[in-house]
Amino acid sequence: MSDVFILLSFAFAIVGLVLMIGRFKVHPVFVLFVVVAVLSLMFGQGGAGTVSLINEGFGNTLANVGLLIVFGCVLGKALEISGGALRITQSVEKMLGTKRKMPWGIALASTIIGIPLIADTTVIMLIPIVSAMAYRSKESMMKFGPILYIGAYVMTSLVVPGAGPLAAAGVLGLDFGVSIMYGLLVGLPGIAVATFYLTRIKTYVAPKAEFIESIAKAEQAEQEQREGGSGTTKTLTAQNGGVGRTLALSPFTGLPVRLGFALLPIYLPISLIMIDSLLGPTLPEGSFIQELVGFVGAPIMALAIGVLSTLPLFGGAWRRKEIVNGMFEDGLRTAAMPLALTGVGGALALLIRETGVAERMSVVIQDVGIPPLVVPFLVAAAICTITGSNILGMLTASAIMAPLIDDLGVSALAVYLACGTGAQIFKHANSSGFWVTTTLSNMTVGQGIRSIGVASIISGVTGFAIVLVLYYAGLI
């Protein structure tokens, strides 16, 4: 079988995949499955070999990251329904509440909350309080809405336990602690530069009318309480998304959510994973402390501990089985799509490795002289731009590159970061996050492109520039 036939078949298959998902809106899991099956048959694997390849690639990949995706989604759902995410946002607003600092406060809150939560959920959950901030400061929602989105969006593209980063790191065989550290190193400057761009926007867009009405009701209730009114502030503030000035209240206890409890589920698992990555190799071999650090720092155990650490946010209500069951059921519903995509993406990576596509692609890349990291960046960017999915962009690019790493002489970490920065480009009208943010921020499509679309390009390009600097400096 000639090299030209194999490479052209693979190229046409990827183009077909992108068109079927982006143009014809066929479900990506089904399209990926069909692409893997057809290519495997075309490349001579046979019927039994194709079934075996799909099962092996799917199973091995999910064996590494399946439970991580589940626990990550459950953790995010727990922060959402308990009021923990809202409490973090209100604390940042209080800390950076001046008009000049307010955009950076929103970016900080979005960045923190975007580690466990997807960007769409972050916007839906926090847009009432961000609208209140815009209303009180007379600032434009064309600034504040996209800033709220971009922080979470970059984190879900680069930092575990985001579904895309988990999938890419699993396919590439990358240490999760290392991926977290460098994901933050690359992602935070991208958020900062994109936020700076958004703060320069001059077009004024008012918050949506329903949010303004909610703000007025909440502030009226607070005024009544200050004047010795009926004490309805708790009810009204909670009902209106916490847009008043009182602290976020737990829907389970009726009391203010404690900030420490809200932050713990985010930073405890990340800290445990990083401690194991940094200190584990330096500890005495076979010692109790090394065993302990290795156990609690294993990503699957660290995220499980993170899920358990959300229980204090529910007060005594966590003892009711319907609370814990509901939290897991909601999280599992969120995890279903990333799990299926990750598994089929693992099958694609195995196909590329087993059928000789990897060796042929590496020869072409070296002969043409393309810088190795440009390939995953452009593949992820193209797929994200066409399909609207950063998860699919990261997964496809990492699946293509995983078998090429040794031949091209690049590290798994460098490829991971190139995939994560490329997958940020470019959010527009084919993305659910674009529509959620544009609609809830009261923007037109054109305003959304100028704000969200351009900011996503800026964050991705900024991050990739840092990746190139680190790569050519020999640091990754």
PDB file of C-alpha atoms in Angstrom, residues 55 175 455:
ATOM      1  CA  ASN A  55     -12.137  -1.968  21.396  1.00  0.00           C
ATOM      2  CA  ASP A 175       1.596  13.423  33.739  1.00  0.00           C
ATOM      3  CA  ALA A 455     -10.642  37.505  22.353  1.00  0.00           C
TER       4      ALA A 455
END
